[in-house]
CSV table of N, CA and C in Angstrom, one decimal:
chain,number,residue,atom,x,y,z
A,1,MET,N,48.7,183.9,-127.1
A,1,MET,CA,49.0,182.6,-126.7
A,1,MET,C,50.5,182.4,-126.6
A,2,GLN,N,50.9,181.7,-125.6
A,2,GLN,CA,52.3,181.4,-125.5
A,2,GLN,C,52.7,180.3,-126.5
A,3,PRO,N,53.9,180.3,-127.0
A,3,PRO,CA,54.3,179.3,-128.1
A,3,PRO,C,54.3,177.9,-127.6
A,4,ASP,N,54.5,177.7,-126.3
A,4,ASP,CA,54.5,176.3,-125.8
A,4,ASP,C,53.2,175.8,-125.2
A,5,GLN,N,52.2,176.7,-125.3
A,5,GLN,CA,50.9,176.4,-124.7
A,5,GLN,C,50.1,175.5,-125.7
A,6,LYS,N,49.7,174.3,-125.3
A,6,LYS,CA,48.9,173.4,-126.1
A,6,LYS,C,47.4,173.8,-126.0
A,7,ILE,N,46.7,173.4,-127.0
A,7,ILE,CA,45.2,173.7,-127.1
A,7,ILE,C,44.5,172.3,-127.0
A,8,VAL,N,43.5,172.3,-126.1
A,8,VAL,CA,42.7,171.1,-125.9
A,8,VAL,C,41.3,171.3,-126.5
A,9,ALA,N,41.0,170.5,-127.5
A,9,ALA,CA,39.6,170.5,-128.1
A,9,ALA,C,38.8,169.5,-127.3
A,10,VAL,N,37.6,170.0,-126.8
A,10,VAL,CA,36.8,169.1,-125.9
A,10,VAL,C,35.4,169.0,-126.5
A,11,LYS,N,34.7,167.9,-126.2
A,11,LYS,CA,33.4,167.7,-126.6
A,11,LYS,C,32.4,167.7,-125.4
A,12,PHE,N,31.3,168.4,-125.5
A,12,PHE,CA,30.3,168.4,-124.5
A,12,PHE,C,29.3,167.3,-124.8
A,13,GLY,N,29.1,166.3,-124.0
A,13,GLY,CA,28.1,165.2,-124.2
A,13,GLY,C,28.4,164.5,-125.5
A,14,GLU,N,27.3,164.1,-126.2
A,14,GLU,CA,27.4,163.3,-127.4
A,14,GLU,C,27.6,164.1,-128.7
A,15,SER,N,27.7,165.5,-128.6
A,15,SER,CA,27.8,166.3,-129.8
A,15,SER,C,29.2,166.1,-130.4
A,16,ASP,N,29.2,166.2,-131.8
A,16,ASP,CA,30.4,166.1,-132.5
A,16,ASP,C,31.2,167.4,-132.5
A,17,LYS,N,30.6,168.5,-132.2
A,17,LYS,CA,31.2,169.8,-132.2
A,17,LYS,C,32.2,169.9,-131.0
A,18,THR,N,33.4,170.5,-131.3
A,18,THR,CA,34.4,170.7,-130.3
A,18,THR,C,34.6,172.1,-130.0
A,19,TYR,N,35.1,172.4,-128.8
A,19,TYR,CA,35.4,173.7,-128.3
A,19,TYR,C,36.9,173.7,-127.8
A,20,ASP,N,37.6,174.8,-128.1
A,20,ASP,CA,39.0,174.9,-127.8
A,20,ASP,C,39.2,175.6,-126.4
A,21,TYR,N,40.1,175.0,-125.6
A,21,TYR,CA,40.6,175.5,-124.4
A,21,TYR,C,42.1,175.4,-124.3
A,22,PHE,N,42.7,176.3,-123.6
A,22,PHE,CA,44.2,176.2,-123.3
A,22,PHE,C,44.3,175.0,-122.3
A,23,SER,N,45.5,174.3,-122.5
A,23,SER,CA,45.7,173.2,-121.6
A,23,SER,C,46.0,173.6,-120.1
A,24,GLY,N,46.4,174.8,-119.9
A,24,GLY,CA,46.7,175.3,-118.6
A,24,GLY,C,47.9,174.7,-117.9
A,25,GLY,N,48.8,174.2,-118.8
A,25,GLY,CA,50.0,173.5,-118.2
A,25,GLY,C,49.8,172.1,-117.8
A,26,LEU,N,48.6,171.6,-117.9
A,26,LEU,CA,48.3,170.2,-117.6
A,26,LEU,C,48.6,169.3,-118.8
A,27,ASP,N,49.1,168.1,-118.5
A,27,ASP,CA,49.4,167.1,-119.6
A,27,ASP,C,48.2,166.2,-119.7
A,28,VAL,N,47.4,166.4,-120.7
A,28,VAL,CA,46.2,165.7,-120.9
A,28,VAL,C,46.3,164.9,-122.2
A,29,ALA,N,45.5,163.8,-122.3
A,29,ALA,CA,45.5,163.0,-123.4
A,29,ALA,C,44.1,162.9,-124.0
A,30,VAL,N,44.0,162.5,-125.3
A,30,VAL,CA,42.7,162.3,-125.9
A,30,VAL,C,41.9,161.2,-125.2
A,31,GLY,N,40.6,161.4,-125.0
A,31,GLY,CA,39.8,160.5,-124.2
A,31,GLY,C,39.7,160.7,-122.8
A,32,GLN,N,40.6,161.5,-122.2
A,32,GLN,CA,40.6,161.8,-120.8
A,32,GLN,C,39.5,162.9,-120.5
A,33,ARG,N,39.0,162.9,-119.3
A,33,ARG,CA,38.0,163.8,-118.9
A,33,ARG,C,38.6,164.9,-118.1
A,34,VAL,N,38.2,166.2,-118.4
A,34,VAL,CA,38.8,167.3,-117.7
A,34,VAL,C,37.6,168.2,-117.3
A,35,MET,N,37.9,169.1,-116.3
A,35,MET,CA,36.9,170.1,-115.9
A,35,MET,C,37.2,171.4,-116.6
A,36,VAL,N,36.1,172.0,-117.2
A,36,VAL,CA,36.3,173.4,-117.8
A,36,VAL,C,35.3,174.3,-117.2
A,37,PRO,N,35.6,175.6,-117.0
A,37,PRO,CA,34.7,176.6,-116.4
A,37,PRO,C,33.6,176.9,-117.5
A,38,MET,N,32.4,177.0,-117.0
A,38,MET,CA,31.3,177.3,-117.8
A,38,MET,C,30.1,177.9,-117.0
A,39,ARG,N,29.7,179.1,-117.3
A,39,ARG,CA,28.6,179.8,-116.7
A,39,ARG,C,28.7,179.7,-115.1
A,40,GLY,N,29.8,180.1,-114.6
A,40,GLY,CA,29.9,180.2,-113.1
A,40,GLY,C,30.1,178.9,-112.4
A,41,ARG,N,30.3,177.8,-113.1
A,41,ARG,CA,30.6,176.5,-112.5
A,41,ARG,C,31.5,175.7,-113.4
A,42,GLU,N,31.9,174.5,-113.0
A,42,GLU,CA,32.8,173.7,-113.8
A,42,GLU,C,32.0,172.5,-114.3
A,43,ILE,N,32.3,172.1,-115.6
A,43,ILE,CA,31.6,171.0,-116.3
A,43,ILE,C,32.7,170.0,-116.6
A,44,SER,N,32.4,168.7,-116.5
A,44,SER,CA,33.3,167.6,-116.9
A,44,SER,C,33.0,167.3,-118.4
A,45,VAL,N,34.1,167.4,-119.2
A,45,VAL,CA,34.0,167.1,-120.6
A,45,VAL,C,35.2,166.2,-121.1
A,46,GLU,N,35.0,165.6,-122.3
A,46,GLU,CA,36.0,164.7,-122.8
A,46,GLU,C,36.9,165.4,-123.8
A,47,VAL,N,38.2,165.1,-123.6
A,47,VAL,CA,39.2,165.7,-124.6
A,47,VAL,C,39.1,164.9,-125.9
A,48,ALA,N,38.8,165.6,-127.0
A,48,ALA,CA,38.7,165.0,-128.3
A,48,ALA,C,39.9,165.1,-129.1
A,49,GLU,N,40.7,166.2,-128.9
A,49,GLU,CA,41.9,166.4,-129.8
A,49,GLU,C,42.9,167.3,-129.0
A,50,ILE,N,44.1,167.2,-129.3
A,50,ILE,CA,45.2,168.1,-128.9
A,50,ILE,C,45.7,168.8,-130.1
A,51,LYS,N,45.7,170.2,-130.0
A,51,LYS,CA,46.2,171.0,-131.1
A,51,LYS,C,47.4,171.9,-130.7
A,52,ASP,N,48.1,172.4,-131.7
A,52,ASP,CA,49.2,173.3,-131.4
A,52,ASP,C,48.7,174.8,-131.5
A,53,HIS,N,47.6,175.0,-132.2
A,53,HIS,CA,47.2,176.4,-132.4
A,53,HIS,C,45.7,176.5,-132.5
A,54,SER,N,45.2,177.6,-132.0
A,54,SER,CA,43.7,177.9,-132.1
A,54,SER,C,43.5,179.4,-132.0
A,55,GLU,N,42.7,179.9,-132.9
A,55,GLU,CA,42.3,181.4,-132.9
A,55,GLU,C,41.2,181.6,-131.9
A,56,VAL,N,40.5,180.6,-131.4
A,56,VAL,CA,39.3,180.8,-130.6
A,56,VAL,C,39.4,180.5,-129.1
A,57,ALA,N,40.5,179.8,-128.8
A,57,ALA,CA,40.7,179.5,-127.3
A,57,ALA,C,40.9,180.7,-126.5
A,58,LYS,N,40.2,180.9,-125.4
A,58,LYS,CA,40.3,182.0,-124.6
A,58,LYS,C,40.5,181.7,-123.1
A,59,VAL,N,40.1,180.5,-122.7
A,59,VAL,CA,40.0,180.0,-121.3
A,59,VAL,C,40.8,178.7,-121.2
A,60,ALA,N,41.4,178.5,-120.0
A,60,ALA,CA,42.1,177.3,-119.8
A,60,ALA,C,41.2,176.2,-119.1
A,61,ILE,N,41.5,175.0,-119.3
A,61,ILE,CA,40.8,173.9,-118.5
A,61,ILE,C,41.2,174.1,-117.0
A,62,ALA,N,40.3,173.7,-116.1
A,62,ALA,CA,40.5,174.0,-114.7
A,62,ALA,C,41.4,172.9,-114.1
A,63,ARG,N,41.1,171.6,-114.4
A,63,ARG,CA,41.8,170.5,-113.8
A,63,ARG,C,41.3,169.2,-114.4
A,64,ARG,N,41.9,168.1,-114.0
A,64,ARG,CA,41.5,166.8,-114.5
A,64,ARG,C,40.2,166.3,-113.7
A,65,ASP,N,39.4,165.5,-114.3
A,65,ASP,CA,38.3,164.9,-113.6
A,65,ASP,C,38.8,163.5,-113.3
A,66,VAL,N,39.1,163.2,-112.0
A,66,VAL,CA,39.7,161.9,-111.7
A,66,VAL,C,38.7,160.8,-111.3
A,67,ARG,N,37.4,161.1,-111.4
A,67,ARG,CA,36.4,160.1,-111.1
A,67,ARG,C,36.4,159.0,-112.2
A,68,THR,N,36.1,157.8,-111.8
A,68,THR,CA,35.8,156.7,-112.8
A,68,THR,C,34.4,156.9,-113.4
A,69,ASP,N,34.1,156.2,-114.5
A,69,ASP,CA,32.8,156.3,-115.0
A,69,ASP,C,31.7,155.9,-114.0
A,70,GLU,N,32.0,154.8,-113.2
A,70,GLU,CA,31.1,154.4,-112.2
A,70,GLU,C,30.8,155.5,-111.2
A,71,GLN,N,31.9,156.1,-110.7
A,71,GLN,CA,31.8,157.2,-109.7
A,71,GLN,C,31.0,158.4,-110.3
A,72,ARG,N,31.3,158.7,-111.6
A,72,ARG,CA,30.6,159.8,-112.2
A,72,ARG,C,29.1,159.6,-112.3
A,73,ALA,N,28.7,158.3,-112.5
A,73,ALA,CA,27.3,158.0,-112.7
A,73,ALA,C,26.6,157.8,-111.3
A,74,GLU,N,27.3,157.5,-110.3
A,74,GLU,CA,26.7,157.2,-109.0
A,74,GLU,C,26.0,158.4,-108.4
A,75,LYS,N,24.8,158.3,-107.9
A,75,LYS,CA,24.0,159.4,-107.3
A,75,LYS,C,23.4,159.0,-106.0
A,76,HIS,N,23.1,160.0,-105.2
A,76,HIS,CA,22.3,159.8,-104.0
A,76,HIS,C,20.9,159.7,-104.4
A,77,PRO,N,20.0,159.2,-103.5
A,77,PRO,CA,18.5,159.1,-103.9
A,77,PRO,C,17.9,160.4,-104.3
A,78,ASN,N,18.5,161.5,-103.8
A,78,ASN,CA,17.9,162.8,-104.2
A,78,ASN,C,18.5,163.3,-105.5
A,79,GLY,N,19.4,162.5,-106.2
A,79,GLY,CA,19.9,162.9,-107.5
A,79,GLY,C,21.3,163.6,-107.4
A,80,ALA,N,21.7,163.9,-106.2
A,80,ALA,CA,23.0,164.6,-106.0
A,80,ALA,C,24.2,163.6,-106.3
A,81,HIS,N,25.3,164.1,-106.8
A,81,HIS,CA,26.4,163.3,-107.1
A,81,HIS,C,27.0,162.8,-105.8
A,82,VAL,N,27.5,161.5,-105.8
A,82,VAL,CA,28.2,160.9,-104.6
A,82,VAL,C,29.7,161.3,-104.6
A,83,TRP,N,30.3,161.5,-105.8
A,83,TRP,CA,31.7,161.8,-105.9
A,83,TRP,C,31.9,163.1,-106.5
A,84,ALA,N,32.8,163.9,-105.9
A,84,ALA,CA,33.3,165.2,-106.5
A,84,ALA,C,34.3,164.9,-107.6
A,85,PRO,N,34.5,165.8,-108.6
A,85,PRO,CA,35.5,165.6,-109.6
A,85,PRO,C,36.9,165.3,-109.1
A,86,ASP,N,37.3,165.7,-107.9
A,86,ASP,CA,38.6,165.5,-107.4
A,86,ASP,C,38.7,164.1,-106.6
A,87,GLY,N,37.6,163.3,-106.6
A,87,GLY,CA,37.5,162.0,-106.0
A,87,GLY,C,37.1,162.0,-104.6
A,88,THR,N,36.6,163.2,-104.0
A,88,THR,CA,36.2,163.3,-102.7
A,88,THR,C,34.7,162.8,-102.6
A,89,MET,N,34.4,162.0,-101.6
A,89,MET,CA,33.0,161.6,-101.4
A,89,MET,C,32.2,162.7,-100.9
A,90,LEU,N,30.9,162.8,-101.4
A,90,LEU,CA,30.0,163.9,-101.0
A,90,LEU,C,28.8,163.4,-100.3
A,91,ASP,N,28.2,164.1,-99.4
A,91,ASP,CA,26.9,163.7,-98.8
A,91,ASP,C,25.8,164.2,-99.7
A,92,GLU,N,24.5,163.9,-99.3
A,92,GLU,CA,23.4,164.2,-100.1
A,92,GLU,C,23.2,165.7,-100.4
A,93,ASP,N,23.8,166.6,-99.6
A,93,ASP,CA,23.7,168.0,-99.9
A,93,ASP,C,24.9,168.5,-100.7
A,94,GLY,N,25.8,167.6,-101.2
A,94,GLY,CA,26.9,168.0,-102.0
A,94,GLY,C,28.1,168.5,-101.2
A,95,ASN,N,28.1,168.3,-99.9
A,95,ASN,CA,29.2,168.7,-99.0
A,95,ASN,C,30.2,167.5,-98.9
A,96,MET,N,31.4,167.8,-98.5
A,96,MET,CA,32.4,166.7,-98.3
A,96,MET,C,31.9,165.8,-97.2
A,97,PHE,N,32.0,164.5,-97.5
A,97,PHE,CA,31.6,163.5,-96.6
A,97,PHE,C,32.5,163.5,-95.4
A,98,THR,N,31.9,163.6,-94.2
A,98,THR,CA,32.8,163.8,-93.0
A,98,THR,C,32.5,162.7,-91.9
A,99,ALA,N,31.9,161.6,-92.3
A,99,ALA,CA,31.6,160.6,-91.3
A,99,ALA,C,32.8,160.1,-90.5
A,100,PHE,N,33.9,160.0,-91.2
A,100,PHE,CA,35.1,159.5,-90.5
A,100,PHE,C,36.1,160.6,-90.1
A,101,ALA,N,35.8,161.8,-90.4
A,101,ALA,CA,36.7,163.0,-90.2
A,101,ALA,C,36.6,163.4,-88.7
A,102,ASN,N,37.7,163.9,-88.2
A,102,ASN,CA,37.7,164.5,-86.8
A,102,ASN,C,37.4,163.5,-85.7
A,103,GLN,N,37.7,162.2,-85.9
A,103,GLN,CA,37.4,161.2,-84.9
A,103,GLN,C,38.6,161.0,-84.0
A,104,GLY,N,39.8,161.6,-84.4
A,104,GLY,CA,40.9,161.5,-83.5
A,104,GLY,C,41.6,160.1,-83.6
A,105,GLU,N,42.6,160.0,-82.8
A,105,GLU,CA,43.4,158.7,-82.8
A,105,GLU,C,42.7,157.7,-81.9
A,106,PRO,N,42.8,156.4,-82.3
A,106,PRO,CA,42.2,155.4,-81.4
A,106,PRO,C,42.9,155.4,-80.0
A,107,ALA,N,42.1,155.1,-79.0
A,107,ALA,CA,42.6,155.0,-77.6
A,107,ALA,C,43.5,153.9,-77.4
């Protein structure tokens, strides 16, 4: 661990147990949501504590989860998320919403 590297303790869901991740150079605060890598994908978790040292941290957080609570809860009728963690709108298949993309300049 680098001496200036902060440790972020995160909580998964309603559990009281925390898991340590490196901050990855991101400036995060307690209560903020971040994305962490887990089993081949990324999961949104809540920052529970900021630490200076950890013996168990092995992986860094990926990025901030910029969605609001409302965006995080909003789903398409098929259950797919409407908003990606980076704030991009998604279609029902989980692809970036492109209804207004590539329409060019108005005449």
